[in-house]
Coordinates of C-alpha atoms and ligand atoms in Angstrom, one line a residue:
M1211 CA -162.6 91.8 81.4
I1212 CA -159.7 90.1 82.5
K1213 CA -156.5 92.6 82.1
S1214 CA -152.9 91.9 82.1
P1215 CA -151.6 92.2 85.8
R1216 CA -150.4 95.5 87.0
G1217 CA -146.8 96.5 85.8
T1218 CA -146.9 94.0 83.0
R1219 CA -147.8 94.7 79.3
D1220 CA -148.6 93.1 76.0
L1221 CA -146.3 94.0 73.2
L1222 CA -148.1 94.1 70.0
P1223 CA -147.4 94.5 66.4
P1224 CA -146.2 96.9 64.8
D1225 CA -144.3 97.6 68.2
T1226 CA -142.6 94.0 68.3
A1227 CA -141.0 95.0 64.9
L1228 CA -138.8 97.3 67.0
W1229 CA -138.1 94.8 69.5
N1230 CA -137.0 92.3 67.1
F1231 CA -134.7 95.2 65.1
V1232 CA -133.2 95.7 68.5
E1233 CA -132.5 92.0 69.2
A1234 CA -131.2 91.4 65.7
A1235 CA -128.9 94.4 65.7
V1236 CA -127.8 93.4 69.5
R1237 CA -127.0 89.9 68.5
D1238 CA -125.0 90.9 65.5
V1239 CA -122.8 93.2 67.8
F1240 CA -122.4 90.3 70.2
R1241 CA -121.2 88.0 67.5
A1242 CA -118.7 90.5 66.4
Y1243 CA -117.2 90.3 70.0
N1244 CA -117.4 86.6 70.2
F1245 CA -120.0 86.5 72.8
H1246 CA -122.3 83.4 73.0
E1247 CA -126.0 82.9 74.2
I1248 CA -126.8 81.6 77.5
R1249 CA -130.4 81.0 78.6
T1250 CA -131.0 80.3 82.3
P1251 CA -134.4 79.5 84.0
I1252 CA -137.0 82.1 84.5
F1253 CA -137.1 81.0 88.1
E1254 CA -134.2 80.2 90.7
S1255 CA -133.9 79.1 94.4
T1256 CA -134.8 82.3 96.3
E1257 CA -131.4 81.9 98.0
L1258 CA -129.6 82.4 94.8
F1259 CA -130.7 86.2 94.9
S1260 CA -130.8 86.9 98.7
R1261 CA -127.1 85.5 98.6
G1262 CA -126.1 86.8 95.3
V1263 CA -127.8 90.4 95.0
G1264 CA -127.6 91.0 98.6
E1265 CA -130.2 90.9 101.8
E1266 CA -130.2 94.9 102.1
T1267 CA -130.9 95.8 98.5
D1268 CA -134.3 97.0 97.5
I1269 CA -134.5 94.1 95.0
V1270 CA -134.4 91.6 98.0
T1271 CA -135.9 93.3 100.6
K1272 CA -139.1 94.7 98.7
E1273 CA -139.4 93.5 95.0
M1274 CA -139.0 89.9 94.5
Y1275 CA -142.0 87.5 93.4
T1276 CA -141.3 84.6 95.9
W1277 CA -143.5 81.5 96.8
L1278 CA -143.2 78.2 98.4
D1279 CA -143.1 75.5 95.8
H1280 CA -144.4 72.3 97.6
A1281 CA -145.1 69.7 95.2
G1282 CA -145.4 67.4 98.0
V1283 CA -148.7 68.5 99.2
H1284 CA -150.4 67.6 95.9
S1285 CA -148.8 64.2 96.0
D1286 CA -149.0 61.4 98.6
E1287 CA -149.7 63.6 101.6
F1288 CA -152.3 65.4 99.8
L1289 CA -154.1 62.0 99.2
Q1290 CA -153.8 61.2 102.6
I1291 CA -155.1 64.2 104.1
C1292 CA -158.3 64.0 101.7
E1293 CA -158.6 60.4 102.8
L1294 CA -158.8 61.3 106.5
V1295 CA -161.3 64.0 106.0
V1296 CA -163.4 61.8 103.5
N1297 CA -163.1 58.7 105.3
P1298 CA -162.3 59.6 109.1
P1299 CA -161.0 56.9 111.3
P1300 CA -163.7 55.1 113.7
G1301 CA -165.4 57.0 116.2
N1302 CA -164.7 60.4 114.0
P1303 CA -162.2 61.9 116.5
Y1304 CA -161.9 65.1 114.6
A1305 CA -159.0 66.4 116.5
D1306 CA -157.0 63.3 115.6
V1307 CA -157.7 63.8 112.0
Q1308 CA -156.5 67.5 112.3
K1309 CA -153.4 66.4 114.2
R1310 CA -152.5 64.1 111.6
A1311 CA -153.6 66.3 108.9
S1312 CA -151.4 69.3 110.2
A1313 CA -148.4 66.9 110.7
L1314 CA -148.5 65.8 107.1
L1315 CA -148.9 69.5 105.9
A1316 CA -145.9 70.5 108.1
A1317 CA -143.6 67.7 106.7
S1318 CA -144.7 68.6 103.0
R1319 CA -144.3 72.3 103.8
M1320 CA -140.7 71.4 105.0
R1321 CA -140.0 69.7 101.7
G1322 CA -141.3 72.5 99.9
Q1323 CA -138.6 74.9 98.2
S1324 CA -138.7 78.6 98.4
L1325 CA -138.7 79.9 94.5
T1326 CA -138.2 83.4 93.0
L1327 CA -139.0 84.9 89.6
R1328 CA -135.4 86.0 88.5
P1329 CA -135.1 89.9 89.4
E1330 CA -131.9 90.1 87.3
N1331 CA -129.8 87.6 85.4
T1332 CA -126.1 87.8 86.5
A1333 CA -126.8 85.7 89.7
G1334 CA -128.5 82.9 87.4
V1335 CA -125.5 83.0 85.1
V1336 CA -123.0 82.8 87.9
R1337 CA -124.8 79.9 89.5
A1338 CA -124.8 78.1 85.8
Y1339 CA -121.2 79.0 85.6
I1340 CA -120.6 77.0 88.8
E1341 CA -122.8 74.1 88.1
H1342 CA -121.6 73.3 84.7
K1343 CA -117.9 73.8 86.0
L1344 CA -117.5 76.6 82.9
W1345 CA -114.0 77.7 84.4
E1346 CA -112.9 74.6 82.4
R1347 CA -113.6 76.6 79.2
G1348 CA -111.5 79.6 80.4
L1349 CA -113.0 82.9 79.7
N1350 CA -116.5 82.9 79.2
K1351 CA -118.1 85.6 77.2
L1352 CA -122.0 85.2 77.6
F1353 CA -124.8 87.3 76.5
Y1354 CA -128.8 86.8 77.5
I1355 CA -132.0 88.4 76.4
G1356 CA -135.0 87.9 78.5
P1357 CA -137.8 88.9 81.0
Q1358 CA -136.9 89.8 84.8
F1359 CA -139.3 90.5 87.4
R1360 CA -139.6 93.1 90.3
R1361 CA -142.7 94.5 92.2
E1362 CA -141.7 98.1 91.8
R1363 CA -144.4 100.9 91.4
P1364 CA -145.1 100.7 87.6
Q1365 CA -144.5 104.0 85.7
K1366 CA -143.3 105.1 82.3
G1367 CA -140.1 103.2 81.8
R1368 CA -140.4 101.0 84.8
Y1369 CA -142.6 97.5 84.8
R1370 CA -142.9 94.5 86.8
Q1371 CA -141.9 92.2 84.1
F1372 CA -139.4 94.1 82.0
Y1373 CA -136.7 92.8 79.5
Q1374 CA -133.3 92.9 80.1
I1375 CA -130.3 92.3 77.5
G1376 CA -127.1 91.4 79.2
A1377 CA -123.7 90.2 78.9
E1378 CA -121.2 88.8 81.3
I1379 CA -117.4 88.0 81.1
I1380 CA -116.4 85.6 83.5
G1381 CA -113.5 82.8 83.9
P1382 CA -110.6 81.9 86.2
A1383 CA -108.3 84.6 87.1
A1384 CA -105.6 82.9 84.7
S1385 CA -108.2 83.6 82.0
G1386 CA -107.6 87.2 82.2
S1387 CA -111.0 87.8 83.6
Q1388 CA -109.8 90.4 86.0
S1389 CA -108.1 92.4 83.3
P1390 CA -109.2 96.1 83.0
A1391 CA -109.1 95.3 79.5
R1392 CA -112.0 93.4 80.0
D1393 CA -113.9 96.2 81.5
A1394 CA -113.1 98.7 78.8
E1395 CA -114.0 95.9 76.0
L1396 CA -117.3 95.7 77.5
L1397 CA -118.0 99.4 77.8
E1398 CA -116.6 100.1 74.2
L1399 CA -119.1 97.1 73.0
L1400 CA -121.9 99.0 74.8
A1401 CA -120.9 102.3 73.0
T1402 CA -121.0 100.4 69.6
L1403 CA -124.4 98.8 70.5
L1404 CA -125.9 101.9 71.2
E1405 CA -124.7 103.5 68.1
R1406 CA -125.6 100.4 66.2
V1407 CA -129.5 100.7 67.2
G1408 CA -129.4 104.5 66.4
I1409 CA -129.0 105.8 70.0
K1410 CA -126.3 108.9 69.9
D1411 CA -126.7 111.0 72.8
W1412 CA -125.9 108.7 75.6
T1413 CA -123.9 109.7 78.7
L1414 CA -121.5 107.1 80.2
E1415 CA -121.1 107.4 84.0
L1416 CA -118.2 105.6 85.5
N1417 CA -116.9 104.9 88.9
S1418 CA -115.0 102.2 90.7
V1419 CA -116.4 100.8 94.2
G1420 CA -113.1 99.1 95.1
C1421 CA -112.8 95.9 96.6
P1422 CA -114.3 94.3 99.8
A1423 CA -111.3 95.5 101.9
D1424 CA -112.1 99.0 100.8
R1425 CA -115.8 98.8 101.4
V1426 CA -115.1 97.8 105.0
K1427 CA -113.0 101.2 105.4
F1428 CA -115.5 103.3 103.5
N1429 CA -118.5 101.8 105.5
E1430 CA -117.1 102.5 108.7
A1431 CA -116.4 106.4 107.5
L1432 CA -120.1 106.3 106.2
R1433 CA -121.1 105.0 109.8
Q1434 CA -119.1 108.0 111.3
A1435 CA -120.3 110.5 108.8
L1436 CA -124.0 109.3 109.6
A1437 CA -123.9 109.3 113.1
P1438 CA -125.1 113.1 113.7
A1439 CA -127.6 113.2 110.9
V1440 CA -129.0 109.6 110.4
E1441 CA -132.1 110.4 112.9
K1442 CA -133.4 112.8 110.4
M1443 CA -133.2 110.2 107.3
C1444 CA -136.0 108.0 106.2
A1445 CA -136.6 104.6 108.0
D1446 CA -134.8 102.6 105.0
C1447 CA -131.6 104.8 105.5
Q1448 CA -131.9 104.3 109.4
R1449 CA -131.8 100.5 108.9
R1450 CA -129.2 100.8 106.1
A1451 CA -127.0 102.9 108.3
V1452 CA -126.5 99.9 110.6
T1453 CA -126.6 96.9 108.2
N1454 CA -125.1 98.1 105.1
P1455 CA -124.5 101.9 105.0
L1456 CA -123.2 101.8 101.4
R1457 CA -126.9 101.2 100.0
I1458 CA -127.8 104.8 101.5
F1459 CA -126.7 105.8 97.9
D1460 CA -129.6 104.0 96.7
C1461 CA -132.0 106.4 98.7
K1462 CA -134.5 108.2 96.2
V1463 CA -136.2 110.4 99.3
P1464 CA -135.9 114.1 98.4
E1465 CA -135.3 115.2 101.7
D1466 CA -132.3 112.7 102.3
Q1467 CA -130.2 113.9 99.5
P1468 CA -128.8 117.1 101.1
I1469 CA -127.3 114.6 103.9
I1470 CA -126.3 112.2 101.3
A1471 CA -124.3 115.0 99.3
T1472 CA -122.2 115.6 102.3
L1473 CA -121.2 112.0 102.7
P1474 CA -117.5 110.7 101.9
T1475 CA -117.3 109.1 98.5
I1476 CA -115.5 105.4 97.8
G1477 CA -112.6 107.2 95.6
Q1478 CA -110.8 108.3 98.9
F1479 CA -110.9 104.7 100.0
L1480 CA -109.7 102.7 97.0
D1481 CA -106.2 100.8 97.5
E1482 CA -103.6 100.9 95.3
D1483 CA -104.7 97.9 93.0
C1484 CA -108.2 99.3 92.7
H1485 CA -106.8 102.7 91.7
A1486 CA -104.4 101.3 89.1
H1487 CA -107.2 99.1 87.8
Y1488 CA -109.6 101.9 87.3
A1489 CA -107.0 104.2 85.8
E1490 CA -106.0 101.5 83.3
V1491 CA -109.9 101.2 82.4
K1492 CA -109.9 104.9 81.7
N1493 CA -106.8 104.9 79.6
I1494 CA -108.2 102.5 77.3
L1495 CA -111.4 104.4 77.0
N1496 CA -109.5 107.2 76.2
A1497 CA -107.3 105.3 73.5
V1498 CA -110.3 103.8 71.8
G1499 CA -112.2 107.3 72.0
V1500 CA -115.2 106.4 74.4
P1501 CA -116.4 109.2 76.2
Y1502 CA -117.3 108.9 80.0
V1503 CA -117.9 111.1 83.0
E1504 CA -116.9 110.0 86.5
N1505 CA -119.7 110.0 88.9
A1506 CA -118.0 109.3 92.5
R1507 CA -121.5 108.6 93.9
L1508 CA -122.5 105.9 91.6
V1509 CA -122.7 102.5 93.6
R1510 CA -125.5 100.8 91.7
G1511 CA -128.3 98.9 93.7
L1512 CA -126.7 95.4 93.9
D1513 CA -124.4 94.5 96.5
Y1514 CA -122.1 92.3 94.3
Y1515 CA -120.1 95.1 92.6
T1516 CA -116.5 95.6 93.0
R1517 CA -114.2 98.1 91.4
T1518 CA -115.9 99.3 88.0
A1519 CA -119.4 100.2 88.3
F1520 CA -121.3 102.1 85.5
E1521 CA -124.3 103.4 83.8
F1522 CA -125.4 104.6 80.6
T1523 CA -128.2 107.3 80.7
H1524 CA -130.2 109.1 78.1
G1525 CA -131.9 112.4 78.5
A1526 CA -135.3 111.4 76.4
L1527 CA -136.2 108.7 79.1
G1528 CA -137.0 111.5 81.9
A1529 CA -136.7 110.2 85.6
Q1530 CA -135.9 106.7 84.8
N1531 CA -133.2 107.8 82.5
A1532 CA -130.8 104.8 83.1
I1533 CA -130.9 102.7 79.7
L1534 CA -128.3 100.2 81.2
G1535 CA -125.9 99.4 84.2
G1536 CA -123.3 97.0 85.3
G1537 CA -120.2 96.5 86.9
R1538 CA -117.4 94.1 88.0
Y1539 CA -118.2 91.4 90.5
D1540 CA -115.0 89.7 91.5
G1541 CA -116.1 87.9 94.7
L1542 CA -119.5 86.7 93.5
A1543 CA -118.8 83.4 92.3
E1544 CA -117.2 82.4 95.7
S1545 CA -120.1 83.7 97.6
L1546 CA -122.3 81.5 95.6
G1547 CA -120.3 78.4 96.4
S1548 CA -117.4 78.4 93.6
P1549 CA -114.7 76.2 94.6
Q1550 CA -112.1 78.8 92.8
A1551 CA -112.2 82.6 92.1
A1552 CA -113.9 83.6 89.0
P1553 CA -113.5 87.4 88.5
G1554 CA -116.2 88.7 86.1
I1555 CA -118.0 91.6 84.7
G1556 CA -121.3 92.3 83.2
F1557 CA -124.0 94.7 82.4
A1558 CA -127.8 94.6 81.7
I1559 CA -129.7 96.8 79.5
G1560 CA -133.2 97.5 80.1
E1561 CA -134.6 96.7 76.7
D1562 CA -138.1 98.6 77.4
R1563 CA -136.0 101.9 77.9
L1564 CA -133.8 100.9 75.0
V1565 CA -136.9 100.7 72.8
L1566 CA -138.2 103.8 74.0
S1567 CA -135.2 105.8 73.4
L1568 CA -134.9 104.7 69.6
A1569 CA -135.5 107.4 67.0
A1570 CA -136.4 104.8 64.6
T1571 CA -140.2 103.8 64.5
A1572 CA -142.3 100.7 64.3
D1573 CA -143.2 101.6 60.8
S1574 CA -139.6 102.2 59.5
V1575 CA -138.3 99.1 60.6
A1576 CA -141.6 96.6 60.2
R1577 CA -141.3 94.4 57.2
K1578 CA -144.3 94.8 54.8
P1579 CA -145.6 92.2 52.3
D1580 CA -143.7 92.4 48.9
V1581 CA -146.9 90.8 47.3
Y1582 CA -150.5 90.0 48.1
V1583 CA -151.6 87.1 46.3
A1584 CA -155.4 87.6 45.5
P1585 CA -157.5 84.5 44.4
L1586 CA -160.1 85.5 42.2
G1587 CA -163.2 83.6 41.8
V1588 CA -164.5 80.0 43.2
G1589 CA -161.9 77.5 43.4
M1590 CA -159.0 79.9 43.3
N1591 CA -158.0 79.4 46.7
R1592 CA -156.0 76.2 45.7
E1593 CA -154.2 77.8 42.9
A1594 CA -153.3 81.1 44.8
A1595 CA -151.8 78.7 47.5
R1596 CA -149.8 77.0 45.0
V1597 CA -148.2 80.2 43.6
A1598 CA -147.8 81.5 47.3
R1599 CA -146.0 78.5 48.2
E1600 CA -143.6 78.6 45.4
L1601 CA -142.8 82.2 45.9
R1602 CA -142.3 81.7 49.7
R1603 CA -140.2 78.5 48.9
H1604 CA -138.0 80.2 46.2
D1605 CA -134.4 80.4 46.1
P1606 CA -132.4 82.3 47.7
A1607 CA -135.3 81.8 50.4
A1608 CA -137.0 84.1 52.9
D1609 CA -136.4 87.3 51.0
L1610 CA -139.7 87.6 49.8
V1611 CA -142.8 88.3 52.2
V1612 CA -145.9 86.7 50.8
E1613 CA -149.5 87.4 51.8
L1614 CA -152.2 85.4 50.8
G1615 CA -155.9 86.3 50.3
D1616 CA -159.2 84.7 49.9
E1617 CA -161.4 83.9 46.8
T1618 CA -164.5 84.9 48.7
F1619 CA -163.0 88.6 48.5
R1620 CA -164.2 90.7 45.5
L1621 CA -161.3 92.2 43.7
K1622 CA -162.0 95.6 45.3
K1623 CA -161.7 94.2 48.8
S1624 CA -158.4 92.3 48.0
F1625 CA -157.2 95.7 46.8
E1626 CA -158.1 97.4 49.8
A1627 CA -156.7 94.6 52.1
A1628 CA -153.2 94.7 50.1
D1629 CA -153.3 98.5 50.4
K1630 CA -154.0 98.5 54.2
M1631 CA -150.9 96.1 54.9
G1632 CA -148.8 98.1 52.7
A1633 CA -148.1 95.6 50.1
R1634 CA -145.8 96.6 47.0
Y1635 CA -147.8 94.5 44.7
I1636 CA -151.1 92.4 44.1
L1637 CA -151.1 89.4 42.1
I1638 CA -154.2 88.3 40.8
V1639 CA -154.8 84.3 40.5
G1640 CA -158.0 83.9 38.4
E1641 CA -159.0 81.2 35.9
N1642 CA -157.6 83.0 32.8
E1643 CA -154.4 83.5 34.5
V1644 CA -154.1 79.7 35.8
A1645 CA -155.0 78.7 32.4
A1646 CA -152.2 80.8 30.7
D1647 CA -150.0 80.0 33.6
A1648 CA -149.1 83.8 33.5
F1649 CA -150.5 86.4 36.0
A1650 CA -151.4 89.8 36.6
L1651 CA -149.0 91.6 38.8
K1652 CA -149.8 95.4 39.7
H1653 CA -147.5 97.7 41.4
L1654 CA -150.1 99.3 44.1
A1655 CA -148.1 102.8 44.4
S1656 CA -147.6 103.4 40.4
G1657 CA -150.7 101.4 39.2
E1658 CA -148.5 100.0 36.7
Q1659 CA -149.7 96.3 35.6
V1660 CA -147.7 93.5 33.8
T1661 CA -148.5 89.8 33.0
V1662 CA -145.5 87.7 34.3
A1663 CA -145.3 84.1 33.4
R1664 CA -145.2 81.8 36.7
G1665 CA -141.4 81.1 36.6
E1666 CA -140.7 84.7 36.3
L1667 CA -142.7 86.0 39.0
A1668 CA -140.2 85.8 42.1
R1669 CA -137.5 87.7 40.2
R1670 CA -140.1 90.3 39.0
I1671 CA -141.5 90.9 42.4
L1672 CA -137.7 91.3 44.0
R1673 CA -137.0 93.9 41.4
K1674 CA -137.5 96.9 43.1
Ligands
LIG2212 P1 -129.9 96.5 87.2 O1 -130.1 95.2 87.0 O2 -130.9 97.1 88.2 O3 -128.6 97.1 87.2 O4 -131.0 97.4 86.0 C1 -130.4 97.5 84.8 C2 -131.2 98.1 83.9 O5 -132.5 97.4 83.5 C3 -131.6 99.4 84.2 O6 -130.8 100.4 83.8 C4 -132.8 99.6 83.5 O7 -132.9 100.2 82.1 C5 -133.5 98.2 83.5 N1 -134.5 98.1 84.6 C6 -134.4 97.8 85.8 N2 -135.4 97.8 86.4 C7 -136.4 98.0 85.5 C8 -137.8 98.1 85.6 N3 -138.8 97.8 86.6 N4 -138.6 98.3 84.4 C9 -137.9 98.7 83.4 N5 -136.5 98.5 83.1 C10 -135.8 98.1 84.3

């Protein structure tokens, strides 16, 4: 049997109803805050992520799905290589064939491009911002919903293909993209969004990771603090201590935690502007009544964050308790080649985890058929199809869910089918009904049955 690859899964009905419920609610919230959808490719140049996410991050060092995409081999060069093998030059000088084949292979490899399945979507959005000169539009408020890919160790709430719902506010400095008002707006949106899908007991953890100059001072302090202890730490941390000490806070190795707990925190190194920015984010959150706790060790696992960094956690999730994370990334656009500064802030919700945290069940949000149209007797499929079409297309449209049976079913089997799918009514379409242009409509729960004229059916079924 061929199974889905490790760390991936099929989302099946009725569970997909929960996913659709979440996505519909989320789209409503984004609309209310004037965000617009962006869809970027699922794969991008590898370089985008190594530069954007950061060479030293776990994502880039261990978790990306990367391949060399060399279309060239399949075109001219490939045919030439085949030709050489099939029709060797006179005298069959194998060494010569091999030499020419390997030269062609090398040439086409060089033309090949390293591509990566996106492990996150912020880098792709910023790439699109630069490519399409979105600064010309002023402040961009964008959201996305889609799959991301990381080769992590699979467990509950952690997958290799997972789904993120995210948003980015990005624009030239003059558009106000740097303002703490945007950070607070995004956090308040998230509080609203979680409430809207029925998640109440979340915790917002907040920190400021400062600007690059603060980071230089902080990394230096970390190096000094780590010097006496680093040899006792895991191999990853020993490497991080040299290349990017801040990333030591990503370490999950239990033995390293007591050492990490003694390290200085970034808050002591923030300059005046970063302090003021952070203070204003908190002021606005206090004013609008969004609660938060400060976590001085929260640095997030991606290199691009500046100033505000945050996570929302939820107890019901256990070890993988972060439903979402995000932060500000004021220098990212420039590091990806933007000709001008484009401060921004964004978040990504783990949709898989969001769905796991919902109190709602698939059954409570799945839409059941309003009516099961049951053809009764030979030749009645045609008549039932006509009735079903009228009901499905009636005006106002799309507020009736209509299921259509099959004339080979005896009445008992149609009733069983209607019952099993939770239909409210069953509508019998038999010869007598067609002749009278009026149909037997039975309410399955109460057993009450009425005869309804064709033109009245939709209205009658809609009456709850
Ligand atoms: P990040 O892009 O690492 O900031 O992650 C943002 C959110 O995506 C996390 O808070 C998780 O909810 C979710 N997430 C990240 N990695 C995974 C994964 N492998 N499986 C499921 N959800 C994930």
